[in-house]
PDB file of C-alpha atoms in Angstrom:
ATOM      1  CA  MET A  25     102.790 142.708  62.882  1.00 69.00           C
ATOM      2  CA  ASN A  26     104.688 145.060  65.149  1.00 81.00           C
ATOM      3  CA  SER A  27     108.195 144.472  66.530  1.00 83.00           C
ATOM      4  CA  LEU A  28     106.901 143.491  69.997  1.00 86.00           C
ATOM      5  CA  GLU A  29     104.828 140.649  68.564  1.00 87.00           C
ATOM      6  CA  GLN A  30     107.838 139.550  66.401  1.00 86.00           C
ATOM      7  CA  ALA A  31     110.075 139.536  69.441  1.00 88.00           C
ATOM      8  CA  GLU A  32     107.555 137.371  71.354  1.00 92.00           C
ATOM      9  CA  ASP A  33     107.273 134.968  68.477  1.00 92.00           C
ATOM     10  CA  LEU A  34     111.061 134.723  68.195  1.00 92.00           C
ATOM     11  CA  LYS A  35     111.334 134.051  71.966  1.00 94.00           C
ATOM     12  CA  ALA A  36     108.577 131.403  71.745  1.00 95.00           C
ATOM     13  CA  PHE A  37     110.338 129.735  68.785  1.00 94.00           C
ATOM     14  CA  GLU A  38     113.665 129.854  70.628  1.00 94.00           C
ATOM     15  CA  ARG A  39     112.122 128.354  73.820  1.00 95.00           C
ATOM     16  CA  ARG A  40     110.495 125.534  71.815  1.00 96.00           C
ATOM     17  CA  LEU A  41     113.715 124.805  69.895  1.00 95.00           C
ATOM     18  CA  THR A  42     115.876 124.752  73.015  1.00 95.00           C
ATOM     19  CA  GLU A  43     113.302 122.612  74.762  1.00 96.00           C
ATOM     20  CA  TYR A  44     113.235 120.113  71.864  1.00 95.00           C
ATOM     21  CA  ILE A  45     116.989 119.896  71.590  1.00 94.00           C
ATOM     22  CA  HIS A  46     117.322 119.612  75.438  1.00 95.00           C
ATOM     23  CA  CYS A  47     114.768 116.714  75.455  1.00 95.00           C
ATOM     24  CA  LEU A  48     116.842 114.877  72.812  1.00 94.00           C
ATOM     25  CA  GLN A  49     120.025 115.000  74.934  1.00 93.00           C
ATOM     26  CA  PRO A  50     119.282 112.085  77.362  1.00 94.00           C
ATOM     27  CA  ALA A  51     118.283 109.741  74.552  1.00 95.00           C
ATOM     28  CA  THR A  52     121.305 110.814  72.484  1.00 96.00           C
ATOM     29  CA  GLY A  53     123.592 110.134  75.508  1.00 95.00           C
ATOM     30  CA  ARG A  54     122.118 106.612  75.884  1.00 97.00           C
ATOM     31  CA  TRP A  55     122.651 105.912  72.239  1.00 97.00           C
ATOM     32  CA  ARG A  56     126.215 107.201  72.395  1.00 97.00           C
ATOM     33  CA  MET A  57     127.029 104.993  75.406  1.00 98.00           C
ATOM     34  CA  LEU A  58     125.472 101.965  73.674  1.00 97.00           C
ATOM     35  CA  LEU A  59     127.546 102.625  70.553  1.00 97.00           C
ATOM     36  CA  ILE A  60     130.742 103.055  72.636  1.00 97.00           C
ATOM     37  CA  VAL A  61     130.180  99.829  74.577  1.00 98.00           C
ATOM     38  CA  VAL A  62     129.375  97.798  71.461  1.00 97.00           C
ATOM     39  CA  SER A  63     132.289  99.267  69.613  1.00 97.00           C
ATOM     40  CA  VAL A  64     134.740  98.476  72.445  1.00 98.00           C
ATOM     41  CA  CYS A  65     133.339  94.918  72.671  1.00 97.00           C
ATOM     42  CA  THR A  66     133.741  94.490  68.917  1.00 97.00           C
ATOM     43  CA  ALA A  67     137.291  95.818  69.009  1.00 97.00           C
ATOM     44  CA  THR A  68     138.195  93.568  71.970  1.00 97.00           C
ATOM     45  CA  GLY A  69     136.602  90.592  70.287  1.00 96.00           C
ATOM     46  CA  ALA A  70     138.446  91.366  67.015  1.00 95.00           C
ATOM     47  CA  TRP A  71     141.741  91.598  68.831  1.00 95.00           C
ATOM     48  CA  ASN A  72     141.180  88.247  70.535  1.00 94.00           C
ATOM     49  CA  TRP A  73     140.071  86.782  67.190  1.00 92.00           C
ATOM     50  CA  LEU A  74     143.213  88.025  65.449  1.00 91.00           C
ATOM     51  CA  ILE A  75     145.716  86.824  68.067  1.00 92.00           C
ATOM     52  CA  ASP A  76     144.108  83.389  68.347  1.00 88.00           C
ATOM     53  CA  PRO A  77     146.584  80.761  67.030  1.00 86.00           C
ATOM     54  CA  GLU A  78     143.732  78.810  65.449  1.00 82.00           C
ATOM     55  CA  THR A  79     142.776  81.848  63.335  1.00 77.00           C
ATOM     56  CA  GLN A  80     146.362  82.558  62.381  1.00 72.00           C
ATOM     57  CA  LYS A  81     147.063  79.078  60.986  1.00 60.00           C
ATOM     58  CA  ASP A  82     146.754  80.120  57.403  1.00 47.00           C
ATOM     59  CA  SER A  83     149.223  82.958  57.766  1.00 45.00           C
ATOM     60  CA  ASP A  84     151.511  81.760  60.542  1.00 43.00           C
ATOM     61  CA  LEU A  85     153.329  78.646  59.288  1.00 42.00           C
ATOM     62  CA  LYS A  86     155.340  78.419  62.458  1.00 43.00           C
ATOM     63  CA  VAL A  87     152.365  77.007  64.344  1.00 39.00           C
ATOM     64  CA  VAL A  88     151.839  74.317  61.714  1.00 41.00           C
ATOM     65  CA  LEU A  89     155.526  73.456  61.445  1.00 43.00           C
ATOM     66  CA  GLY A  90     156.043  73.457  65.219  1.00 44.00           C
ATOM     67  CA  ALA A  91     153.230  70.983  65.703  1.00 45.00           C
ATOM     68  CA  HIS A  92     154.278  68.441  63.126  1.00 48.00           C
ATOM     69  CA  LEU A  93     158.004  68.637  62.539  1.00 45.00           C
ATOM     70  CA  GLU A  94     161.216  68.649  64.589  1.00 50.00           C
ATOM     71  CA  ASP A  95     164.050  70.970  63.619  1.00 52.00           C
ATOM     72  CA  SER A  96     166.055  68.013  62.389  1.00 53.00           C
ATOM     73  CA  ASP A  97     163.203  66.874  60.070  1.00 52.00           C
ATOM     74  CA  LEU A  98     162.840  70.362  58.747  1.00 49.00           C
ATOM     75  CA  LYS A  99     166.540  70.718  58.028  1.00 51.00           C
ATOM     76  CA  ALA A 100     166.591  67.347  56.312  1.00 52.00           C
ATOM     77  CA  VAL A 101     163.760  68.398  54.027  1.00 49.00           C
ATOM     78  CA  LEU A 102     164.994  71.840  53.241  1.00 50.00           C
ATOM     79  CA  GLY A 103     168.748  71.222  53.379  1.00 51.00           C
ATOM     80  CA  ALA A 104     171.209  70.795  56.191  1.00 50.00           C
ATOM     81  CA  HIS A 105     173.124  73.968  55.356  1.00 49.00           C
ATOM     82  CA  LEU A 106     170.332  76.268  56.606  1.00 47.00           C
ATOM     83  CA  GLU A 107     170.644  78.189  59.897  1.00 52.00           C
ATOM     84  CA  ASP A 108     167.497  78.772  61.985  1.00 50.00           C
ATOM     85  CA  SER A 109     167.387  82.384  60.877  1.00 48.00           C
ATOM     86  CA  ASP A 110     167.687  81.316  57.182  1.00 48.00           C
ATOM     87  CA  LEU A 111     164.847  78.794  57.747  1.00 46.00           C
ATOM     88  CA  LYS A 112     162.424  81.566  58.641  1.00 47.00           C
ATOM     89  CA  VAL A 113     163.439  83.665  55.608  1.00 45.00           C
ATOM     90  CA  VAL A 114     163.085  80.687  53.266  1.00 45.00           C
ATOM     91  CA  LEU A 115     159.633  79.730  54.600  1.00 49.00           C
ATOM     92  CA  GLY A 116     158.328  83.249  54.864  1.00 49.00           C
ATOM     93  CA  ALA A 117     159.511  84.596  51.503  1.00 48.00           C
ATOM     94  CA  HIS A 118     159.749  81.661  49.135  1.00 50.00           C
ATOM     95  CA  LEU A 119     157.078  79.065  49.906  1.00 49.00           C
ATOM     96  CA  GLU A 120     153.402  79.222  49.212  1.00 52.00           C
ATOM     97  CA  ASP A 121     150.926  76.926  50.999  1.00 52.00           C
ATOM     98  CA  SER A 122     150.846  74.585  48.061  1.00 54.00           C
ATOM     99  CA  ASP A 123     154.718  74.538  47.814  1.00 52.00           C
ATOM    100  CA  LEU A 124     154.938  73.873  51.504  1.00 48.00           C
ATOM    101  CA  LYS A 125     152.611  70.899  51.189  1.00 51.00           C
ATOM    102  CA  ALA A 126     154.625  69.542  48.265  1.00 51.00           C
ATOM    103  CA  VAL A 127     157.912  69.905  50.187  1.00 49.00           C
ATOM    104  CA  LEU A 128     156.680  68.527  53.476  1.00 48.00           C
ATOM    105  CA  GLY A 129     154.401  65.857  52.050  1.00 50.00           C
ATOM    106  CA  ALA A 130     152.597  63.671  54.522  1.00 47.00           C
ATOM    107  CA  HIS A 131     153.336  65.882  57.559  1.00 52.00           C
ATOM    108  CA  LEU A 132     150.631  68.402  56.738  1.00 47.00           C
ATOM    109  CA  GLU A 133     146.922  68.119  56.000  1.00 54.00           C
ATOM    110  CA  ASP A 134     144.530  70.647  54.565  1.00 50.00           C
ATOM    111  CA  SER A 135     142.979  71.244  57.962  1.00 48.00           C
ATOM    112  CA  ASP A 136     146.369  72.157  59.398  1.00 51.00           C
ATOM    113  CA  LEU A 137     146.870  74.997  56.913  1.00 48.00           C
ATOM    114  CA  LYS A 138     143.521  76.732  57.045  1.00 69.00           C
ATOM    115  CA  VAL A 139     140.646  77.360  59.404  1.00 79.00           C
ATOM    116  CA  SER A 140     137.511  78.335  57.554  1.00 86.00           C
ATOM    117  CA  PHE A 141     136.111  81.791  58.100  1.00 88.00           C
ATOM    118  CA  PHE A 142     132.836  80.524  59.557  1.00 91.00           C
ATOM    119  CA  THR A 143     134.587  78.030  61.797  1.00 91.00           C
ATOM    120  CA  SER A 144     136.737  80.852  63.076  1.00 89.00           C
ATOM    121  CA  LEU A 145     133.679  82.939  63.755  1.00 91.00           C
ATOM    122  CA  TRP A 146     131.991  80.032  65.458  1.00 93.00           C
ATOM    123  CA  ASN A 147     135.034  79.629  67.734  1.00 91.00           C
ATOM    124  CA  HIS A 148     134.792  83.338  68.747  1.00 94.00           C
ATOM    125  CA  PRO A 149     131.115  83.956  69.772  1.00 95.00           C
ATOM    126  CA  PHE A 150     131.938  87.140  71.680  1.00 96.00           C
ATOM    127  CA  PHE A 151     133.333  88.799  68.541  1.00 96.00           C
ATOM    128  CA  THR A 152     130.587  87.354  66.301  1.00 96.00           C
ATOM    129  CA  ILE A 153     127.763  88.552  68.503  1.00 97.00           C
ATOM    130  CA  SER A 154     129.252  91.986  69.108  1.00 97.00           C
ATOM    131  CA  CYS A 155     129.942  92.443  65.423  1.00 96.00           C
ATOM    132  CA  ILE A 156     126.402  91.416  64.444  1.00 97.00           C
ATOM    133  CA  THR A 157     125.023  93.763  67.113  1.00 97.00           C
ATOM    134  CA  LEU A 158     127.138  96.632  65.766  1.00 97.00           C
ATOM    135  CA  ILE A 159     125.965  96.064  62.218  1.00 97.00           C
ATOM    136  CA  GLY A 160     122.389  95.837  63.444  1.00 97.00           C
ATOM    137  CA  LEU A 161     122.698  99.104  65.284  1.00 97.00           C
ATOM    138  CA  PHE A 162     123.973 100.861  62.154  1.00 97.00           C
ATOM    139  CA  PHE A 163     121.097  99.373  60.143  1.00 97.00           C
ATOM    140  CA  ALA A 164     118.710 100.666  62.806  1.00 96.00           C
ATOM    141  CA  GLY A 165     120.169 104.168  62.339  1.00 95.00           C
ATOM    142  CA  ILE A 166     122.347 104.649  65.398  1.00 96.00           C
ATOM    143  CA  HIS A 167     124.707 106.819  63.317  1.00 94.00           C
ATOM    144  CA  LYS A 168     121.851 109.346  63.042  1.00 94.00           C
ATOM    145  CA  ARG A 169     120.632 108.992  66.599  1.00 94.00           C
ATOM    146  CA  VAL A 170     123.909 109.821  68.220  1.00 95.00           C
ATOM    147  CA  VAL A 171     123.978 113.186  66.450  1.00 95.00           C
ATOM    148  CA  ALA A 172     120.233 114.001  66.394  1.00 94.00           C
ATOM    149  CA  PRO A 173     120.482 117.338  68.144  1.00 94.00           C
ATOM    150  CA  SER A 174     123.163 118.455  65.741  1.00 94.00           C
ATOM    151  CA  ILE A 175     121.003 117.417  62.761  1.00 95.00           C
ATOM    152  CA  ILE A 176     118.060 119.391  64.138  1.00 94.00           C
ATOM    153  CA  ALA A 177     120.222 122.479  64.730  1.00 94.00           C
ATOM    154  CA  ALA A 178     121.801 122.258  61.298  1.00 95.00           C
ATOM    155  CA  ARG A 179     118.379 122.014  59.619  1.00 95.00           C
ATOM    156  CA  CYS A 180     117.110 124.958  61.634  1.00 94.00           C
ATOM    157  CA  ARG A 181     120.207 127.001  60.611  1.00 94.00           C
ATOM    158  CA  THR A 182     119.413 126.286  57.001  1.00 95.00           C
ATOM    159  CA  VAL A 183     115.877 127.600  57.329  1.00 94.00           C
ATOM    160  CA  LEU A 184     116.864 130.533  59.622  1.00 94.00           C
ATOM    161  CA  ALA A 185     119.523 131.675  57.161  1.00 92.00           C
ATOM    162  CA  GLU A 186     116.762 133.037  54.902  1.00 91.00           C
ATOM    163  CA  TYR A 187     115.717 135.396  57.732  1.00 89.00           C
ATOM    164  CA  ASN A 188     119.279 136.560  58.593  1.00 90.00           C
ATOM    165  CA  MET A 189     119.274 134.367  61.730  1.00 92.00           C
ATOM    166  CA  SER A 190     121.031 131.307  62.948  1.00 94.00           C
ATOM    167  CA  CYS A 191     121.151 129.164  66.067  1.00 94.00           C
ATOM    168  CA  ASP A 192     123.782 127.441  68.151  1.00 93.00           C
ATOM    169  CA  ASP A 193     123.855 123.748  69.032  1.00 92.00           C
ATOM    170  CA  THR A 194     121.595 124.329  72.084  1.00 92.00           C
ATOM    171  CA  GLY A 195     118.898 126.036  70.011  1.00 91.00           C
ATOM    172  CA  LYS A 196     119.534 129.671  71.052  1.00 94.00           C
ATOM    173  CA  LEU A 197     118.743 132.075  68.254  1.00 93.00           C
ATOM    174  CA  ILE A 198     121.508 134.265  66.823  1.00 92.00           C
ATOM    175  CA  LEU A 199     120.347 137.410  65.044  1.00 89.00           C
ATOM    176  CA  LYS A 200     122.543 138.514  62.187  1.00 87.00           C
ATOM    177  CA  PRO A 201     122.740 142.094  61.010  1.00 84.00           C
ATOM    178  CA  ARG A 202     120.643 142.971  58.038  1.00 79.00           C
ATOM    179  CA  PRO A 203     122.579 143.322  54.839  1.00 74.00           C
ATOM    180  CA  HIS A 204     122.773 146.982  53.672  1.00 73.00           C
ATOM    181  CA  VAL A 205     121.340 147.442  50.209  1.00 68.00           C
ATOM    182  CA  GLN A 206     122.755 150.434  48.365  1.00 66.00           C
TER     183      GLN A 206
END
């Protein structure tokens, strides 16, 4: 095979590679936009889920205490010598949920201290649906589809390296100098 035929073959290969990578770009762009939209929806839903007072009941005792006890009742239970700032320190650092129930007795019920995980998800359908959609997209292989042209170019580089060639991300061939054997 003479050098003219080799050059034509290389040009044909380069045209086909650039054409194939160029054809993948619109689909890749759509997959990227879909991933961005679903990720933003999931992040927004997660933020709303985390700042919801119903979700925070098990970690934020202030909501529970504020709904059931007056300040005077709380001071009577914990001791009249406590200031409001001391009250927060005592509750936050020293009492577990079980200790709090024992101290406050009839004022609290189990449902006041905890919201089950599934109930919390049921109360936030936007987050639940967007999270399920995001997980489904990853199971469908979106993590590969958003970088498909890069995967094709990387695989071509691996094969072309044996022939002292490479290619860029658009599929253009790069001829490397031949190694000098001495």
